[in-house]
mmCIF file of C-alpha atoms in Angstrom:
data_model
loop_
_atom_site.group_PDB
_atom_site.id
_atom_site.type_symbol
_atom_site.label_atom_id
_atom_site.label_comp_id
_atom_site.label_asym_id
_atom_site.label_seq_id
_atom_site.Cartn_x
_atom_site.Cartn_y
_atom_site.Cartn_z
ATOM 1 C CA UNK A 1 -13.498 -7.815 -14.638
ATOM 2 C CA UNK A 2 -10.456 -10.355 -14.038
ATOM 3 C CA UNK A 3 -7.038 -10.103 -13.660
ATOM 4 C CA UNK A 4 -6.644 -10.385 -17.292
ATOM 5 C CA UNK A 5 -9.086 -8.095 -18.235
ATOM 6 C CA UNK A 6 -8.810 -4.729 -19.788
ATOM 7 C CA UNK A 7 -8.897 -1.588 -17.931
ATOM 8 C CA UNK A 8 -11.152 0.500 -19.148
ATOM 9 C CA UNK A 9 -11.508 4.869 -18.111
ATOM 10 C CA UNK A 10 -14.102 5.350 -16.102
ATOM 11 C CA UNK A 11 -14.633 2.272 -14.941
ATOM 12 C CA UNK A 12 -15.042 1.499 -11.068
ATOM 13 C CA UNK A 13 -12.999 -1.086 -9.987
ATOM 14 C CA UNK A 14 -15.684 -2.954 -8.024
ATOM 15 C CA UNK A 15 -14.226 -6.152 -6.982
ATOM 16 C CA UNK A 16 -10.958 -8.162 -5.663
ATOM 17 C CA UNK A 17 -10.524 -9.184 -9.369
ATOM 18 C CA UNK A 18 -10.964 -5.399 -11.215
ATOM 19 C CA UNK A 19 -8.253 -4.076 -7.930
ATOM 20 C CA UNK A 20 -5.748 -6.891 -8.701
ATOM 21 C CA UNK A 21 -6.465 -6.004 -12.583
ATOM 22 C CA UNK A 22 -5.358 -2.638 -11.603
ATOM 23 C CA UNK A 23 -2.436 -3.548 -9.693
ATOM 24 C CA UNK A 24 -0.747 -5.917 -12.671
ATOM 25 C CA UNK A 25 -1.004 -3.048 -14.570
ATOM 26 C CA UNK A 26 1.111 -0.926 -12.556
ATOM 27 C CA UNK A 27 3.648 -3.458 -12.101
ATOM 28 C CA UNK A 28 3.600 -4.752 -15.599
ATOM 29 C CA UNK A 29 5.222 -7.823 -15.011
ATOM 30 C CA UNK A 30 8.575 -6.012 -14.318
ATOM 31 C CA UNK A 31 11.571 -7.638 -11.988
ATOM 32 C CA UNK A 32 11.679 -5.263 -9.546
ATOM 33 C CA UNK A 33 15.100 -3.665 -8.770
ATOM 34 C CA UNK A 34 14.327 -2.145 -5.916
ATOM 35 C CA UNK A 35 11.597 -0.624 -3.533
ATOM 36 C CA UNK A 36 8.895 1.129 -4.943
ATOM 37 C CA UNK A 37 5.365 2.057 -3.363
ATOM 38 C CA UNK A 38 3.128 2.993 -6.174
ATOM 39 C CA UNK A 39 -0.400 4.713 -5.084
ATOM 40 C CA UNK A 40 -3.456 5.806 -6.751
ATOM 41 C CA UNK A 41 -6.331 7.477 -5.534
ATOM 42 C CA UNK A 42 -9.813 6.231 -6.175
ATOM 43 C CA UNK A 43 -12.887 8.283 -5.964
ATOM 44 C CA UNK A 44 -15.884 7.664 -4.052
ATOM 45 C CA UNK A 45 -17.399 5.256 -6.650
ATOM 46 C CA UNK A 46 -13.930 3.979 -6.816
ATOM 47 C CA UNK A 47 -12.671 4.939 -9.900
ATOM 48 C CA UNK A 48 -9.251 5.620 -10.524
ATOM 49 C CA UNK A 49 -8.195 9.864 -10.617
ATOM 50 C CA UNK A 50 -6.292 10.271 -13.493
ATOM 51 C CA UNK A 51 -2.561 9.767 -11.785
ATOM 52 C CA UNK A 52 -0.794 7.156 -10.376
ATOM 53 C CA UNK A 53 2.568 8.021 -8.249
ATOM 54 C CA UNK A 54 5.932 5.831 -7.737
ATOM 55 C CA UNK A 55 7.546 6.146 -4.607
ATOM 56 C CA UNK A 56 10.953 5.286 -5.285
ATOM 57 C CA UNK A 57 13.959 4.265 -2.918
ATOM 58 C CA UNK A 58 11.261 3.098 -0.275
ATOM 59 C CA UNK A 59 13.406 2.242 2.976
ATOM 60 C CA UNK A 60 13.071 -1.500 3.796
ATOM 61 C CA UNK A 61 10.974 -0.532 7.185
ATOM 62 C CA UNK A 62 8.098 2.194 7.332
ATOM 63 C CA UNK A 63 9.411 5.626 7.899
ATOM 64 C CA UNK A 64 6.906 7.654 10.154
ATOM 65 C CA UNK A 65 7.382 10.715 8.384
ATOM 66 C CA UNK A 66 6.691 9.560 5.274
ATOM 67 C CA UNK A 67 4.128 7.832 5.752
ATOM 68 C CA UNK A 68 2.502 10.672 7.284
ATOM 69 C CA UNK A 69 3.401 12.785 5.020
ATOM 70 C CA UNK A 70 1.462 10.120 2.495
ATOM 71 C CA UNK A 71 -1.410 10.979 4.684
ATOM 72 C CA UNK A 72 -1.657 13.958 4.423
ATOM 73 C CA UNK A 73 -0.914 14.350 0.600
ATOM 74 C CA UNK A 74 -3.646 11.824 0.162
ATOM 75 C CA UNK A 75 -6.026 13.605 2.327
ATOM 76 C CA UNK A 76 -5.490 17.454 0.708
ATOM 77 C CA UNK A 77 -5.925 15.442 -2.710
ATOM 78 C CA UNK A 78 -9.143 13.692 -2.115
ATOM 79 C CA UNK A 79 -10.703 16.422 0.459
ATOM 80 C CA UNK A 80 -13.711 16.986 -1.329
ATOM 81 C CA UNK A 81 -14.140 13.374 -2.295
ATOM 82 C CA UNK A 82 -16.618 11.665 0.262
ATOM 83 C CA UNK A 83 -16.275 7.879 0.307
ATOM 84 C CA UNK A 84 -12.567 8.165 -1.310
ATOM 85 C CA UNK A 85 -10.149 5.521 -1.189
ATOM 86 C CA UNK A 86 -6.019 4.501 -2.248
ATOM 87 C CA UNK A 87 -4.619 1.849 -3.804
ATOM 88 C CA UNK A 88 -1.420 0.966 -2.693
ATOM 89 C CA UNK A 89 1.119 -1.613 -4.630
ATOM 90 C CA UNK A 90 4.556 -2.012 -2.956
ATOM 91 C CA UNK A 91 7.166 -3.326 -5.405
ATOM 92 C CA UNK A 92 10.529 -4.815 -4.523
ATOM 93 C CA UNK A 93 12.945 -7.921 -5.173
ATOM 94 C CA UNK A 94 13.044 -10.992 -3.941
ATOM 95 C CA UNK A 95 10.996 -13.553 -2.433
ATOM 96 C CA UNK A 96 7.218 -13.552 -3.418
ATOM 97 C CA UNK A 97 6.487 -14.076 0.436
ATOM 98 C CA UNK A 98 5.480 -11.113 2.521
ATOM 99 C CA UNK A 99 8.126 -10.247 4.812
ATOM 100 C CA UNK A 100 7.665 -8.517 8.129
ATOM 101 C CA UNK A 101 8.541 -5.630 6.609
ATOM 102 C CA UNK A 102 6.188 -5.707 4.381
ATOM 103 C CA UNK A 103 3.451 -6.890 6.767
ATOM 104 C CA UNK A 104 4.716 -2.961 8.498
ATOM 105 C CA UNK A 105 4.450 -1.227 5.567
ATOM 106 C CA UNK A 106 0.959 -2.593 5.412
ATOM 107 C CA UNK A 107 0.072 -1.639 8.658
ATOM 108 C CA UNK A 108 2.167 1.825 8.532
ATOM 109 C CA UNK A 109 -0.091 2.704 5.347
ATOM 110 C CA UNK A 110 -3.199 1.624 6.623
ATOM 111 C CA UNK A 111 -2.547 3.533 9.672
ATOM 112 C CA UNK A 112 -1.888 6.553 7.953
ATOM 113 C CA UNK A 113 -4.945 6.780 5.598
ATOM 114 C CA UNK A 114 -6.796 5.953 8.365
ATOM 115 C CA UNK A 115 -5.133 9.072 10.519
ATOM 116 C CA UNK A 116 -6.679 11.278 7.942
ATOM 117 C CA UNK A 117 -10.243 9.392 7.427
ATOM 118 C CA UNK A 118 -9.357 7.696 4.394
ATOM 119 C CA UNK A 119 -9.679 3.606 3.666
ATOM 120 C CA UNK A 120 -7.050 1.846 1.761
ATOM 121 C CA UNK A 121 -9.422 -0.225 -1.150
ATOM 122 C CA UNK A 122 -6.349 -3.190 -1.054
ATOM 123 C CA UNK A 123 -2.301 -2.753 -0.484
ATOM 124 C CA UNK A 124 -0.802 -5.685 -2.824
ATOM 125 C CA UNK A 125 3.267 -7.045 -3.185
ATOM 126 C CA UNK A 126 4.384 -6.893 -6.134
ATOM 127 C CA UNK A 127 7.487 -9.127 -6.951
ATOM 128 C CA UNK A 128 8.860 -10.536 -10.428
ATOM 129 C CA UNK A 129 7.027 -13.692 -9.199
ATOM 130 C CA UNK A 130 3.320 -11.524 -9.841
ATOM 131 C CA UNK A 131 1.457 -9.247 -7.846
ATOM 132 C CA UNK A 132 -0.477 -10.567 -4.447
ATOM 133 C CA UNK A 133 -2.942 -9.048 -1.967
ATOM 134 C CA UNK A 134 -2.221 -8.834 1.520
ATOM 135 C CA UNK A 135 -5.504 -9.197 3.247
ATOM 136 C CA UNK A 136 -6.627 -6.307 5.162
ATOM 137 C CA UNK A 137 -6.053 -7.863 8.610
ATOM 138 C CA UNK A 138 -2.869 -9.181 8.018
ATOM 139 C CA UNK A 139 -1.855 -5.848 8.708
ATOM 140 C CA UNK A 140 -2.632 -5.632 12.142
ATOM 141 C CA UNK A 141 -3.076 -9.340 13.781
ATOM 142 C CA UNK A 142 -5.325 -9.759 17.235
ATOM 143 C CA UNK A 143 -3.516 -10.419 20.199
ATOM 144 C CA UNK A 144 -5.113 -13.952 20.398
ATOM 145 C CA UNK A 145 -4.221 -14.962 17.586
ATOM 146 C CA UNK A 146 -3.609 -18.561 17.089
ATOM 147 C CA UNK A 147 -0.644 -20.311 16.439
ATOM 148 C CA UNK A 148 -0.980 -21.886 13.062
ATOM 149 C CA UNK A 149 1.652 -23.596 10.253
ATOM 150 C CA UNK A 150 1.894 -19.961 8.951
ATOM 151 C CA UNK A 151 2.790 -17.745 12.076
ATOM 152 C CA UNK A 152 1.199 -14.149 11.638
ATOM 153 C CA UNK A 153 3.895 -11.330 12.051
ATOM 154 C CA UNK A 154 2.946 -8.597 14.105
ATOM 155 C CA UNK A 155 3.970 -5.312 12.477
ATOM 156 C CA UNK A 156 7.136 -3.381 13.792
ATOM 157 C CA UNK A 157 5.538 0.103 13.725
ATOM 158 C CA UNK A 158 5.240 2.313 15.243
ATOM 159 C CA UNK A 159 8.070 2.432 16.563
ATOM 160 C CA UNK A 160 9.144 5.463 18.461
ATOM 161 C CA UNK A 161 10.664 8.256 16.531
ATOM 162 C CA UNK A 162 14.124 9.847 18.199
ATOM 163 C CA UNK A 163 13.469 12.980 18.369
ATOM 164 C CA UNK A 164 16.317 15.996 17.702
ATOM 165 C CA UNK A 165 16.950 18.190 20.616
ATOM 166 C CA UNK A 166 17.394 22.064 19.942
#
């Protein structure tokens, strides 16, 4: 399967080239008005359940209870689903270059499904410019890392949450 290629029901998407497939279809080569993070949950042959969610108004930086609460929702969904996985697409304006916030999102997700035993199959931008992977350690760079002519941005989050007093 390619980018181009059809998606077909019941099909697993296998490969880099059947998830990306997937993703262009969600965004549908819209210009993006604002944030959205779209999901959808992939079984444990990793085809897609029959729903795909929009998160709309997505704050610019990861918000720890909702991404949590993404968790969790996730988790409760695909309980009895061993081997279960999401795909996440986050949509906004603007530059087709990942952003730091972006690069937190990534890690906030990751993080999250990860809380609650769950993988995340491949978290793409989506911009007017075309959909794009961010590779799976771009989320959370090593320490070491070396400087290069692209500088890897270590996520903001978590941050600590202020907590209200009683």
């Amino acid at each position: 399967m390619t980018a181009s290629s059809e998606i077909i029901p019941d099909q697993p998407l296998v490969d880099d080239a059947a998830l990306l497939a997937f993703a262009n279809l969600l965004h549908g080569g819209i210009r993006p008005r604002r944030r959205t993070l779209w999901f959808a949950l992939l079984d444990g042959a990793r085809r897609p359940l029959p729903m795909v969610v929009p998160v709309d108004l997505v704050p610019d930086e990861p918000d720890v209870l909702l991404t949590s609460n993404l968790g969790r929702a996730w988790h409760e969904i695909l309980r009895g689903e061993p081997g279960a996985s999401v795909l996440l697409v986050l949509e906004r304006p603007g530059s087709p270059y990942a952003s730091p916030e972006d690069h937190a999102w990534h890690a906030a997700l990751r993080s999250a499904a990860a809380e609650h035993g769950l993988t995340v199959a491949a978290f793409f931008l989506a911009t007017a410019d075309g959909v794009a992977a961010l590779a799976p350690d771009a989320a959370s760079p090593p320490d070491d890392a070396p400087a290069g002519p692209e500088p890897r941005i270590r996520p903001r989050w978590p941050r600590a949450v202020p907590t209200r007093r009683r």
